[in-house]
Coordinates of C-alpha atoms in Angstrom, one line a residue:
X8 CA 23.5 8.4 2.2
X9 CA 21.2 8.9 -0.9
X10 CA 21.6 10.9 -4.1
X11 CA 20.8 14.1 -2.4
X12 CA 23.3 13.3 0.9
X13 CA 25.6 12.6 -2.4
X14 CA 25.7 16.0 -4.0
X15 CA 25.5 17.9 -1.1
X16 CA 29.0 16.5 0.2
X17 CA 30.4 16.8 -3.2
X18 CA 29.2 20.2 -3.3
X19 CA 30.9 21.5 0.2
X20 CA 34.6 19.3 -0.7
X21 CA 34.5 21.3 -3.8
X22 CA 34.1 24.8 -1.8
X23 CA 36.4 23.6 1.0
X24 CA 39.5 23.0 -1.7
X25 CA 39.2 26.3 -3.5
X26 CA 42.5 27.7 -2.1
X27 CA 42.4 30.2 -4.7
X28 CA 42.1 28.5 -7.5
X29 CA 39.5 30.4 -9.9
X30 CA 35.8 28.5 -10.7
X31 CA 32.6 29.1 -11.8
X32 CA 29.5 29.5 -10.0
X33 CA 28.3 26.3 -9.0
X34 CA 25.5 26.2 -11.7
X35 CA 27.3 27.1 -14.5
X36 CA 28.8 23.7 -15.6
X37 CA 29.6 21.5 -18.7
X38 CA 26.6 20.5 -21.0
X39 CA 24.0 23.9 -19.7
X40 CA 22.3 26.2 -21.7
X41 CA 23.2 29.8 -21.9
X42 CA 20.8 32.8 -23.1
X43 CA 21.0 33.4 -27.1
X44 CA 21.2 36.7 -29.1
X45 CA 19.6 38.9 -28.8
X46 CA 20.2 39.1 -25.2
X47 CA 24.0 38.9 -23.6
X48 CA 25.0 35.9 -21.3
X49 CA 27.1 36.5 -18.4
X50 CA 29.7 34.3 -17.2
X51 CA 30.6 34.3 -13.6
X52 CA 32.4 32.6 -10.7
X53 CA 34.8 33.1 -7.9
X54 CA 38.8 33.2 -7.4
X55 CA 41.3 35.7 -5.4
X56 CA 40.3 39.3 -5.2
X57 CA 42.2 41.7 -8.0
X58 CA 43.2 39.2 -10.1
X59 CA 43.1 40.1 -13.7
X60 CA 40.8 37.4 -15.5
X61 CA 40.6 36.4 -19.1
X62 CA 37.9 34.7 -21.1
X63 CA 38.0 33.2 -24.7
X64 CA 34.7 31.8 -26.6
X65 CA 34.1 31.8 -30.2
X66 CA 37.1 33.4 -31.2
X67 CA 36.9 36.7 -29.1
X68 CA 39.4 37.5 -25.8
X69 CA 37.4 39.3 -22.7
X70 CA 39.2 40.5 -19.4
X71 CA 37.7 41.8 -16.3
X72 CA 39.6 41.6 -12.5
X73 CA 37.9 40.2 -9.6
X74 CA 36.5 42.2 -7.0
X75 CA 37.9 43.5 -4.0
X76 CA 35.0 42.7 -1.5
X77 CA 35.1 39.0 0.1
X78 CA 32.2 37.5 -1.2
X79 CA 31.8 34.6 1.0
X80 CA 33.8 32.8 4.4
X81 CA 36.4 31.0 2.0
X82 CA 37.6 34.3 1.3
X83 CA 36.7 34.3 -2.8
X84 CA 35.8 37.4 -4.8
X85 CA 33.5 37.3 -7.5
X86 CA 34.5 37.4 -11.2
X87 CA 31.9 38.4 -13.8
X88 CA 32.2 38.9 -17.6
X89 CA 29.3 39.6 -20.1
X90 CA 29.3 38.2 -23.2
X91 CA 28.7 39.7 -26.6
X92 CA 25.4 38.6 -28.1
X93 CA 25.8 34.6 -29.3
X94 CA 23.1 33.8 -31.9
X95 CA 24.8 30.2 -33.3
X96 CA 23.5 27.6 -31.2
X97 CA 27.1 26.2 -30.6
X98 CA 27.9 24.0 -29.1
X99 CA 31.6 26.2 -27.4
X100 CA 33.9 25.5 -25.1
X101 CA 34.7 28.2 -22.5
X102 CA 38.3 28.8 -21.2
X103 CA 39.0 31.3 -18.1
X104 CA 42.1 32.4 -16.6
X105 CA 43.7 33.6 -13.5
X106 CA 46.9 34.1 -12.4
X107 CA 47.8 31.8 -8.8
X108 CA 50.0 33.3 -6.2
X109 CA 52.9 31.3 -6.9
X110 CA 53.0 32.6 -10.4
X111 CA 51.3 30.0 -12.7
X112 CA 48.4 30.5 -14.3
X113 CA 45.0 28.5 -13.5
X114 CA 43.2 27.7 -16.4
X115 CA 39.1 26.2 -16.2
X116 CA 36.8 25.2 -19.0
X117 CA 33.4 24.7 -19.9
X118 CA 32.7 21.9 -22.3
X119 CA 29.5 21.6 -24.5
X120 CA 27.6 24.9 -24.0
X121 CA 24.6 25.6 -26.1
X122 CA 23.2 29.0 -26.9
X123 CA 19.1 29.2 -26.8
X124 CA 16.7 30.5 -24.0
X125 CA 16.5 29.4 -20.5
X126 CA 13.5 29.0 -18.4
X127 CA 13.3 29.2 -14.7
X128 CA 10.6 26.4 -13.9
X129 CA 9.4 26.7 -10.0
X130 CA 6.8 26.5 -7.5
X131 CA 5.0 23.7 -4.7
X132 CA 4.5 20.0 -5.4
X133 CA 2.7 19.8 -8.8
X134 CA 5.8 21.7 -10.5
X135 CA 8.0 19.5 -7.9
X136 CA 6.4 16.0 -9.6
X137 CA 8.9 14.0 -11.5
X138 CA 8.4 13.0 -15.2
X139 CA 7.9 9.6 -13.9
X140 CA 5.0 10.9 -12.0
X141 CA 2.7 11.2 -14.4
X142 CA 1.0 9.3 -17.0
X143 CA 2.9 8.2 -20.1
X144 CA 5.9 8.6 -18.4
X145 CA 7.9 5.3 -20.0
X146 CA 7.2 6.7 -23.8
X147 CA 8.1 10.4 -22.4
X148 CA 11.2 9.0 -20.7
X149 CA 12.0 6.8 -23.2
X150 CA 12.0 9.1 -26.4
X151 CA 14.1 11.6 -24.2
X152 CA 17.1 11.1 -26.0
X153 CA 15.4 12.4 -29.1
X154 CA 15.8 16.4 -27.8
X155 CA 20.1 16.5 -27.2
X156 CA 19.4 20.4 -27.7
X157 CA 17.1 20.7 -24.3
X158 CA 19.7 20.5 -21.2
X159 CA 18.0 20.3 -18.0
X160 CA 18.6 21.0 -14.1
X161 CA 17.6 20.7 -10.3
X162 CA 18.3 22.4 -7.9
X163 CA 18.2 20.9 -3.8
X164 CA 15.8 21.6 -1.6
X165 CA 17.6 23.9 0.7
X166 CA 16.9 26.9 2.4
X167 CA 18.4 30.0 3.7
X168 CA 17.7 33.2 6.2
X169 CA 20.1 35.7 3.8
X170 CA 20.3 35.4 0.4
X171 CA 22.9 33.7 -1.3
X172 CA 24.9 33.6 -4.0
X173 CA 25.4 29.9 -4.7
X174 CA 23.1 27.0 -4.5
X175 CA 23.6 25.2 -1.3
X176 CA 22.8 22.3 -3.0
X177 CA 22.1 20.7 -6.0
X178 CA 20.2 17.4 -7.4
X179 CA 21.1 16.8 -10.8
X180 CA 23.8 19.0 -12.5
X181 CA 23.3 20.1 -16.0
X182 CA 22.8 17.3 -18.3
X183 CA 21.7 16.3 -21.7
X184 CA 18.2 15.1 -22.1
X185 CA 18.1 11.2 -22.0
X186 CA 16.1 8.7 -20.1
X187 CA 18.3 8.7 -17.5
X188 CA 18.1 13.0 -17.0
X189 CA 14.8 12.6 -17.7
X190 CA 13.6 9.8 -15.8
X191 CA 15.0 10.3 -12.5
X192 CA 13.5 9.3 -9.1
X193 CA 9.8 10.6 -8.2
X194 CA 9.4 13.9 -7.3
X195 CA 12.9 14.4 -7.6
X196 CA 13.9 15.0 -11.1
X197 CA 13.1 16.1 -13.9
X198 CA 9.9 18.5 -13.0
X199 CA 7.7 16.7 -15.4
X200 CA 5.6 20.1 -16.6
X201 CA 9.0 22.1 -16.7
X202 CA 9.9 19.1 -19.1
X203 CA 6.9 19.0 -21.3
X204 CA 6.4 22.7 -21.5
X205 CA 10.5 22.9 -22.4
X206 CA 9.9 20.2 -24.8
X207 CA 6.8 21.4 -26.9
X208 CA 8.5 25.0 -26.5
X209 CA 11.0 23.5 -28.5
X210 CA 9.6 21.3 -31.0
X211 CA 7.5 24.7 -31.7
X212 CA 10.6 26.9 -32.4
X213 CA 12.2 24.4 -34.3
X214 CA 14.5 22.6 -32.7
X215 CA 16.3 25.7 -30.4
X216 CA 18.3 25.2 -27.5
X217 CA 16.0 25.1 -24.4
X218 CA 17.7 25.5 -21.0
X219 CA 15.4 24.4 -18.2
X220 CA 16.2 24.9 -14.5
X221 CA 13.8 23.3 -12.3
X222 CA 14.0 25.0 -8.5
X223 CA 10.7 23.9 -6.8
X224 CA 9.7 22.9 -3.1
X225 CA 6.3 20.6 -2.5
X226 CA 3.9 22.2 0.1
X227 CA 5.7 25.4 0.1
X228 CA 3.3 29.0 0.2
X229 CA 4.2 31.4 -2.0
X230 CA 5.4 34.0 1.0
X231 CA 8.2 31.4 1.0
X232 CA 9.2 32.2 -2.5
X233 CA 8.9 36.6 -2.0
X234 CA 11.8 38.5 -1.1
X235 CA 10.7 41.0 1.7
X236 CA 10.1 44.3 -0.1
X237 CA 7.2 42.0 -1.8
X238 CA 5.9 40.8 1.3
X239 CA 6.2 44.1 3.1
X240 CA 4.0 45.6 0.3
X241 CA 1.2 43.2 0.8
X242 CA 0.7 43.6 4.7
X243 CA 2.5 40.4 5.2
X244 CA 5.3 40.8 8.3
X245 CA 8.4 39.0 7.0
X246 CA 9.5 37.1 10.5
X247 CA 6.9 34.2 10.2
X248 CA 7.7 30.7 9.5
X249 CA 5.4 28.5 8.1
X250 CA 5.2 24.7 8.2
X251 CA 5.6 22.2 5.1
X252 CA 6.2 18.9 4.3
X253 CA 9.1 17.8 2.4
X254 CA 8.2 15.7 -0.9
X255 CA 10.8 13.5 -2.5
X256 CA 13.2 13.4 0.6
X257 CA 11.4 13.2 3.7
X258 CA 8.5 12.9 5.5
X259 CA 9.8 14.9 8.2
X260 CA 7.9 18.3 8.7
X261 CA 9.7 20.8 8.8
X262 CA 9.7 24.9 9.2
X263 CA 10.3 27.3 7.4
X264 CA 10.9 31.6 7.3
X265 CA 9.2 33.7 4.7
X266 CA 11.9 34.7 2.0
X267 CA 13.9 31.5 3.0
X268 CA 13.6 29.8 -0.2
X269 CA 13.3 33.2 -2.1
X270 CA 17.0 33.3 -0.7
X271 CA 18.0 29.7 -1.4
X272 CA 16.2 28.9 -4.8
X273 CA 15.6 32.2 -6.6
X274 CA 18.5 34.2 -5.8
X275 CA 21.2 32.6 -6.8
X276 CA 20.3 32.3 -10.1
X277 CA 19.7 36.3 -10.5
X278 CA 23.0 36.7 -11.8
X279 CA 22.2 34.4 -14.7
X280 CA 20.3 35.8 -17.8
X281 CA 16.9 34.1 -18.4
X282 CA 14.2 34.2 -20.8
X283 CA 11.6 33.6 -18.5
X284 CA 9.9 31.6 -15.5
X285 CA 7.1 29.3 -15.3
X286 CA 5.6 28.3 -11.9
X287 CA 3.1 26.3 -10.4
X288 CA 1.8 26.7 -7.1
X289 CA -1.2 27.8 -4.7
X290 CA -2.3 24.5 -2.6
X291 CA -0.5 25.7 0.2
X292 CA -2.4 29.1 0.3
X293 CA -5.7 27.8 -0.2
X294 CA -6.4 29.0 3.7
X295 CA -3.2 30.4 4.3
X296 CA -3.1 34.2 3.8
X297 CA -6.1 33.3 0.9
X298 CA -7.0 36.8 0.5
X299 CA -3.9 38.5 0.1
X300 CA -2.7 35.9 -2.8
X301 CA -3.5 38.5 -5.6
X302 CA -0.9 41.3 -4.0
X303 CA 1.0 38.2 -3.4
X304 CA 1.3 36.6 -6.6
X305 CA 1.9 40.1 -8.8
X306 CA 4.7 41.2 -5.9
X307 CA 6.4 37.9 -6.3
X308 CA 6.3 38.1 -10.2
X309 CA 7.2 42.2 -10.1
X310 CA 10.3 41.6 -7.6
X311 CA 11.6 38.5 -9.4
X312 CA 11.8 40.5 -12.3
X313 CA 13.6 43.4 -10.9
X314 CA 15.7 41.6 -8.9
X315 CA 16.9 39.5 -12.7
X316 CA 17.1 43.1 -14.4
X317 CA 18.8 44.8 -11.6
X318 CA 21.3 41.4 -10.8
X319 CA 22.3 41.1 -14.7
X320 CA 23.2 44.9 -15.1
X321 CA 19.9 45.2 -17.3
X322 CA 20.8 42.5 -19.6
X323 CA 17.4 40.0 -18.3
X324 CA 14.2 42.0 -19.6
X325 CA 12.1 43.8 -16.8
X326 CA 8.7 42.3 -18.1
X327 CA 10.3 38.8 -18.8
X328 CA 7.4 36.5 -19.3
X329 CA 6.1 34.5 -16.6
X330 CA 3.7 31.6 -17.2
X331 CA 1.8 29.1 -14.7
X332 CA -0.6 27.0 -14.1
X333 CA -4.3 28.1 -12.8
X334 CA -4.8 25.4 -9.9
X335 CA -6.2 21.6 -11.2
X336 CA -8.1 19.8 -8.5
X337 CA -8.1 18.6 -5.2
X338 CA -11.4 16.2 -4.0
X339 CA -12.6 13.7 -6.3
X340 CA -16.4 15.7 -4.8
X341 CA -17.8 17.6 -7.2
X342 CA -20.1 19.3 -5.2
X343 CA -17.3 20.8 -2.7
X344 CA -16.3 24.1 -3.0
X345 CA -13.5 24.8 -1.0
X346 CA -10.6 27.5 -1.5
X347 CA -9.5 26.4 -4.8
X348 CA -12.2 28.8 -6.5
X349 CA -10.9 31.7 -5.0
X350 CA -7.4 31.1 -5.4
X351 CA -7.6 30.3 -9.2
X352 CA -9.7 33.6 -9.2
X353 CA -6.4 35.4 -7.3
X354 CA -3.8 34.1 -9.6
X355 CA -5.3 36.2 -12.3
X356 CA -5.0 38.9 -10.7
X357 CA -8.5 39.0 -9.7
X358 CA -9.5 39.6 -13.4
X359 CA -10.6 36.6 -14.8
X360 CA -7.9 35.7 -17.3
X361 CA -4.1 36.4 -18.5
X362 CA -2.6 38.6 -20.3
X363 CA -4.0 41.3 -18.4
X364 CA -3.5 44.8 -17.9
X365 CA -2.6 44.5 -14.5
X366 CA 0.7 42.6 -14.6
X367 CA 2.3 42.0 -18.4
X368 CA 3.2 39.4 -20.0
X369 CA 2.0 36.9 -17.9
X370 CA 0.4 33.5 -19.6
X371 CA -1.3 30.8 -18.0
X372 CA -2.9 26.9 -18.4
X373 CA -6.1 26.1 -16.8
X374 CA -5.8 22.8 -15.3
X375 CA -9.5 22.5 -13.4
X376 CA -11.3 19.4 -15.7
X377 CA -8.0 17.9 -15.8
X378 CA -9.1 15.3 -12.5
X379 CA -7.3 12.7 -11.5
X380 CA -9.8 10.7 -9.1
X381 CA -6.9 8.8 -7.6
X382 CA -4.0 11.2 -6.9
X383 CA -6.6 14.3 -5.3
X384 CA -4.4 17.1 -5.6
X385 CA -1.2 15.5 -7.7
X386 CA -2.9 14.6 -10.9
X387 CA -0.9 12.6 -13.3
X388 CA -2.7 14.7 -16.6
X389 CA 0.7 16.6 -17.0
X390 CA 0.7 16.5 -20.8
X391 CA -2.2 18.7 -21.0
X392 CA -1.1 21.2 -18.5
X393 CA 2.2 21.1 -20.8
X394 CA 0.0 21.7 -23.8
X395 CA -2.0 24.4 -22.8
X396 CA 1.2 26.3 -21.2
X397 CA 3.5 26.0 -24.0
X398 CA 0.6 27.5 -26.3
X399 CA 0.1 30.7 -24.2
X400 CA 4.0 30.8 -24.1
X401 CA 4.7 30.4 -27.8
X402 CA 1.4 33.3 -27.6
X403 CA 2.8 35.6 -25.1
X404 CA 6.4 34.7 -24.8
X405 CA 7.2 34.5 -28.3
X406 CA 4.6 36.4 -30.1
X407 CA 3.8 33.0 -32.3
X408 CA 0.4 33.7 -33.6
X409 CA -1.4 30.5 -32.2
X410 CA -4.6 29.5 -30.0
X411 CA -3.6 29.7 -26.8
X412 CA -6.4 30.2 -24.7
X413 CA -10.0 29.1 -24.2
X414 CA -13.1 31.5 -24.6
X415 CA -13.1 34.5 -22.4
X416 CA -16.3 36.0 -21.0
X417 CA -16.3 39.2 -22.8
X418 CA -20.0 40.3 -21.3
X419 CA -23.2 39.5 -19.3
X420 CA -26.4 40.6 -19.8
X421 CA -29.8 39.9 -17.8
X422 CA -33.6 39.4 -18.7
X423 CA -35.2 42.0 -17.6
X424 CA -37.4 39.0 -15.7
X425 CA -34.5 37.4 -14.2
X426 CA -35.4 34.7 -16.3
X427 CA -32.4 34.2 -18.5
X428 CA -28.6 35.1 -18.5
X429 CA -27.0 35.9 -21.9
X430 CA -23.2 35.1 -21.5
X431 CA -21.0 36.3 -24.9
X432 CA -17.7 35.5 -25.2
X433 CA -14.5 36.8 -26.9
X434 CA -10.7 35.4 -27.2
X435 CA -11.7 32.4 -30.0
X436 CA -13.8 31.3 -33.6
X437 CA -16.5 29.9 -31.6
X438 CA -17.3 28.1 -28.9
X439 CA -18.1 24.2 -28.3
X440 CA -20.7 23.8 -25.6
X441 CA -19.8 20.3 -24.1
X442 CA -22.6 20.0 -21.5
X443 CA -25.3 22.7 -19.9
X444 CA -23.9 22.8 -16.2
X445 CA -21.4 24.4 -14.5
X446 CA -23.3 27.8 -14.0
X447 CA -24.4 29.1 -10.8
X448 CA -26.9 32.4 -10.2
X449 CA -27.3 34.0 -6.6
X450 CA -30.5 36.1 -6.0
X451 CA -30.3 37.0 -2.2
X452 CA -27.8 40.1 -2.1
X453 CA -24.3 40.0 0.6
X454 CA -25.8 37.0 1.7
X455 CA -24.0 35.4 -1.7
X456 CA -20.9 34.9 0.5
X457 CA -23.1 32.0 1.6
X458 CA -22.4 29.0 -1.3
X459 CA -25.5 27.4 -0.3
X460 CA -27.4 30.5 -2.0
X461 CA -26.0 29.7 -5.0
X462 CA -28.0 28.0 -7.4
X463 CA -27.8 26.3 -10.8
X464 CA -28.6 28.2 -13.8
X465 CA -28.5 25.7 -16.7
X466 CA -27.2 26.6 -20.7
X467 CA -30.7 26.6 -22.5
X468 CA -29.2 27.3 -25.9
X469 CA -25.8 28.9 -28.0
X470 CA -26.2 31.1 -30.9
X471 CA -22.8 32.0 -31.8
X472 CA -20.4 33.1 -29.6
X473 CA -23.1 33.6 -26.8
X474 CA -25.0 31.3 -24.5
X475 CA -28.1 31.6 -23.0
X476 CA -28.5 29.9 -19.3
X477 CA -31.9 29.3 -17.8
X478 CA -32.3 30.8 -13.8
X479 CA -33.7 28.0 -11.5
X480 CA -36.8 29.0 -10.5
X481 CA -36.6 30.0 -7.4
X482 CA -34.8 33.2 -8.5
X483 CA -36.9 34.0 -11.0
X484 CA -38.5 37.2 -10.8
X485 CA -35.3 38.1 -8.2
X486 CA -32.8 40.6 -8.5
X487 CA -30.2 38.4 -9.8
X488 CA -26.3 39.4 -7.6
X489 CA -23.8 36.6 -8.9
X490 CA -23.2 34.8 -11.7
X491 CA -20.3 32.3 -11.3
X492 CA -18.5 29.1 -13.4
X493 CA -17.1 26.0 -12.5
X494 CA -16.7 26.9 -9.0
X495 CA -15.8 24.0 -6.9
X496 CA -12.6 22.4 -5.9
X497 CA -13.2 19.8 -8.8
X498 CA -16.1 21.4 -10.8
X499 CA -16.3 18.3 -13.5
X500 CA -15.3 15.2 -14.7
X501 CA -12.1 14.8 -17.0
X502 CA -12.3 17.4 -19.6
X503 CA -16.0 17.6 -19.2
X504 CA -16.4 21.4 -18.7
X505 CA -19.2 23.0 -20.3
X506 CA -17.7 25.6 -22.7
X507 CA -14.5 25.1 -25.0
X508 CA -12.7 26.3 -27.9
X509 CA -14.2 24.9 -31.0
X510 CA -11.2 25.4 -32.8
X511 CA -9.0 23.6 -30.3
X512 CA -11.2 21.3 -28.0
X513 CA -8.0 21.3 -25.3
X514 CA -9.0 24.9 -24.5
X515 CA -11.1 25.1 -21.8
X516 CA -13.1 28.4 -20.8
X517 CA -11.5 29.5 -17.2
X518 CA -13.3 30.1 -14.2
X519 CA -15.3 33.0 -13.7
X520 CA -17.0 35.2 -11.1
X521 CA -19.3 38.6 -11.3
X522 CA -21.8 40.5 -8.8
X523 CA -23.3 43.0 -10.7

């Protein structure tokens, strides 16, 4: 039957023999990770309607009585209590209580809970790869057992036309980091960059609790992942399906309705309390709904927080932070250009970099020289990508004062001969100028929609923070329309990008893009 085949019956015999006897939501189970002080965790589950239900933790008795309304066809009404703010790490037991029909009173417990901050890690295939994916992955699955504060998570890859308020299945239940949580099957558990940015996270705050739930589909678009208010607002009708292919179970193609996994994989979670999400994903929209990724993208992030805030009675913060990762590569061709340009150039909104003004707190990785000739569009560079994301979290996130992103442009100016191109940048020190290339100039007006008309315009010198890039000579003398950088599908070789931090050389510049 298979480990998924496995869970997924364990799952359903454990709904079907309820009869009234109170438990928790699904996901809430022995060994997770509950959100510290100074946000309030809730606890939750399900048990006969009315019933007058008690909590104990750290000393302190809560009651609450279940709701009236049925809240799904075994006839169970949701309990919910909200916990007073927990700053000690733990780890507690949790003890609840419900009185049975017959008189007698039901008592369930969760064993080992820690108190820290828990990240919702999700997205397409490259968030989907396991730990042993990647490269490195015996020394990272091996030294595991080194972080028993990080408790990690999957959830099944199953979908659903409402929303939910359980997870219809579930991979690998809460567990204690170890090579065998760790180091489970590929592209099945764990999410190797929800690992390594959960782990450097960590190490960074010294030593807290990190709870990571990994939630994540391979080839999925993102209109799978919106609830329909978000859709609706970008033009996109909300009765399409779209087709994918299943990584990690299958190679059966399947298809899927916009919202389904939204429903499935986001949703149920809502009631939980989270610090934030990171996410990586965009493959599947390079030429699928391309040019509405930017409404897209800020939608998704805007309703996903709402729905959190509005879902924990305020408790989860309506701006929580939201990290991903700026798409890597796909062919091992420099010279192709492809759709990868433009949506890199959508997940920031259409500005360039994160933070922005236009959605907040939002941090990001760039992942472009990080080439994997072999693996195309899966590379195996993971570490890096965990690197550069944890930095912009502890940045954003966590308001840690440390380098977290590579140099920005900040302006352009142009000889008045067309001659030259100053580029200055802002965000770092200085800048390290690895190679001259990279930078492209276009002199022939709306025909720059055209790549071909794009030409090279090669870094002649740096003085500073600013660079100086020579225009190839048949645009001298032109009207210069476009300046661009790195703009290809897989615009260098491995960590060969022209311009870096000097200060931290895994920093890479992003792309960039401006008509004037």
């Amino acid at each position: 039957m298979g480990v998924f085949g496995v869970v997924t019956l364990i799952f359903l015999l454990s709904l079907s023999c309820s009869d009234g006897v109170p438990r928790f939501a699904n996901y809430l189970q022995d060994h997770m990770v509950l959100q510290r002080a100074p946000q309030r965790a809730i606890i939750w589950g399900f048990g006969d309607a009315t019933k007058l239900t008690t909590l104990r933790f750290n000393d302190k008795i809560y009651t609450t009585v279940s709701r009236k309304e049925r809240a799904n066809n075994l006839d169970e009404s949701i309990w919910s209590v909200t916990l007073d703010p927990v700053s000690d790490e733990g780890p507690y037991d949790i003890q609840v209580t419900q009185p049975l029909a017959n008189g007698t009173l039901a008592t369930i417990t969760l064993h080992d809970v820690l108190f820290g901050d828990v990240w919702i890690c999700s997205g397409q295939s490259n968030m989907q790869m396991a730990v042993i994916d990647i490269f490195n992955a015996t020394e990272e699955i091996s030294n595991a057992g080194k972080y028993p504060k990080i408790r990690v998570f999957t959830a099944a890859l199953k979908p659903s036309d409402t929303p939910v308020e359980e997870l219809l299945g579930i991979v690998e239940n809460w567990s204690v980091a170890s090579p065998q949580s760790i180091g489970g099957p590929s592209f099945t558990y764990m999410s190797a960059v929800c690992w390594l940015y959960g782990r450097m996270i960590h190490e960074a705050l010294g030593g807290r609790p990190i709870g990571l739930i990994a939630t994540s589909w391979g080839g999925t678009a993102i209109e799978l992942w919106m609830p329909p208010p978000a859709l609706k607002d970008c033009g996109i009708s909300s009765d399409k399906a779209v087709p994918l292919q299943s990584y990690g179970q299958s190679s059966e193609m399947l298809s899927l309705n916009y919202s389904n996994l939204f429903n499935a994989m986001i949703y149920p979670f809502t009631r939980m309390v989270v610090y934030g999400a990171i996410w990586y994903q965009g493959e599947a929209n390079a030429g699928y709904h391309t040019d509405k990724y930017a409404c897209a993208f800020s939608k998704m992030i805007q309703y996903w927080r709402q729905t959190w805030n509005q879902r924990t009675n305020g408790l989860t913060d309506p701006t929580f932070p939201f990290g991903f990762v700026q798409l890597s590569t796909f062919t091992n061709i420099t010279t192709q250009v492809g759709l990868f340009p433009i949506i890199r150039w959508h997940q920031t909104f259409d500005v360039g970099y994160v933070p922005n003004s236009v959605v907040p707190k939002v941090f990001m990785a760039v992942a472009l020289d990080l080439r994997d000739d072999p693996n195309n569009i899966h590379p195996r560079t993971k570490h890096d990508v965990g690197y550069r994301l944890s930095r912009a979290g502890l940045a954003v996130a966590y308001n840690q004062q440390v380098e977290f992103q590579g140099p920005i442009v900040s302006s352009v100016s142009l000889a008045s001969t067309s001659q030259t191109v100053n580029v200055t940048y802002t965000g770092v020190e200085n800048i390290e100028l690895r190679n001259p290339n990279g930078f492209e100039v276009c002199c022939q007006g709306a025909k720059c929609s055209d790549d071909t008309l794009w030409v090279p315009a090669t870094v002649s010198s740096k003085n500073g923070l600013t660079i100086t890039l020579t225009v190839a000579s048949q645009c001298v003398a032109l009207q210069l329309f476009g300046l661009r950088y790195l703009w290809r599908e897989t615009p260098c070789l491995f960590k060969d990008a022209a311009i870096y931090s000097y200060t931290d050389s895994n920093l890479p510049s992003p792309p960039f893009i401006k008509y004037f």
